[in-house]
Amino acid sequence: MSMSFGSLEGPGVKVPCDSEGGAVSLRVSRVDGEVRITTPTIFNRTTWTVEQVRQLRDVLDAALRGGHEGG
């Protein structure tokens, strides 16, 4: 599945996931040549649907390539 999302520069891209407290998201951004991942407070209790994992994979792949859009 091809997916498009916003720029990884600036605030980055939100990727949805779920925690025991409900729906949350993490944020992936590129800052000064680094890929930054800001996670929910209780990351170890975060769960992902298959579609959410695919979206995360696409965002991380774009961050590694230095791009702005998903596959």
Short mmCIF file of C-alpha atoms in Angstrom, two decimals:
data_model
loop_
_atom_site.label_atom_id
_atom_site.label_comp_id
_atom_site.label_asym_id
_atom_site.label_seq_id
_atom_site.Cartn_x
_atom_site.Cartn_y
_atom_site.Cartn_z
CA MET A 1 0.00 0.00 0.00
CA SER A 2 1.34 3.41 -0.97
CA MET A 3 1.04 6.05 1.70
CA SER A 4 1.60 9.80 1.66
CA PHE A 5 2.20 11.97 4.69
CA GLY A 6 3.52 15.39 5.66
CA SER A 7 7.06 16.66 5.94
CA LEU A 8 9.54 15.02 8.29
CA GLU A 9 11.14 18.44 8.78
CA GLY A 10 9.93 20.77 11.54
CA PRO A 11 7.47 19.09 13.88
CA GLY A 12 7.54 15.87 11.85
CA VAL A 13 4.91 13.22 11.18
CA LYS A 14 2.51 11.73 13.73
CA VAL A 15 2.03 7.96 13.56
CA PRO A 16 -1.04 6.60 15.40
CA CYS A 17 -0.89 3.77 17.92
CA ASP A 18 -2.80 2.71 21.02
CA SER A 19 -1.88 2.53 24.68
CA GLU A 20 -3.72 1.18 27.68
CA GLY A 21 -4.99 4.75 28.09
CA GLY A 22 -6.45 4.89 24.58
CA ALA A 23 -5.41 6.28 21.21
CA VAL A 24 -2.02 8.04 21.17
CA SER A 25 0.68 8.67 18.58
CA LEU A 26 4.41 8.97 18.24
CA ARG A 27 6.16 11.58 16.15
CA VAL A 28 9.02 11.01 13.67
CA SER A 29 11.08 13.99 12.49
CA ARG A 30 14.44 14.83 10.92
CA VAL A 31 16.45 17.48 12.76
CA ASP A 32 20.06 18.38 11.97
CA GLY A 33 20.68 15.11 10.14
CA GLU A 34 19.16 12.97 12.90
CA VAL A 35 15.95 10.96 12.88
CA ARG A 36 14.06 11.73 16.09
CA ILE A 37 11.24 9.58 17.43
CA THR A 38 9.13 11.08 20.20
CA THR A 39 7.16 8.30 21.88
CA PRO A 40 4.17 8.14 24.19
CA THR A 41 5.08 8.16 27.88
CA ILE A 42 4.22 4.48 28.26
CA PHE A 43 5.91 3.23 25.05
CA ASN A 44 6.44 -0.27 26.43
CA ARG A 45 2.65 -0.59 26.74
CA THR A 46 1.94 0.73 23.25
CA THR A 47 0.14 -1.61 20.84
CA TRP A 48 0.04 -1.43 17.06
CA THR A 49 -2.39 -2.68 14.42
CA VAL A 50 -0.85 -4.12 11.27
CA GLU A 51 -1.85 -0.98 9.35
CA GLN A 52 -0.29 1.28 12.00
CA VAL A 53 2.96 -0.69 11.79
CA ARG A 54 2.95 -0.31 8.00
CA GLN A 55 2.50 3.45 8.37
CA LEU A 56 5.34 3.62 10.90
CA ARG A 57 7.57 1.58 8.58
CA ASP A 58 6.85 3.95 5.68
CA VAL A 59 7.59 7.04 7.79
CA LEU A 60 10.83 5.58 9.15
CA ASP A 61 11.91 4.46 5.68
CA ALA A 62 11.34 7.99 4.35
CA ALA A 63 13.29 9.43 7.29
CA LEU A 64 16.23 7.14 6.55
CA ARG A 65 16.16 8.10 2.86
CA GLY A 66 15.84 11.78 3.73
CA GLY A 67 12.56 11.99 1.81
CA HIS A 68 9.25 13.62 2.58
CA GLU A 69 6.72 11.10 1.25
CA GLY A 70 5.96 7.44 1.84
CA GLY A 71 6.45 4.58 -0.62
#
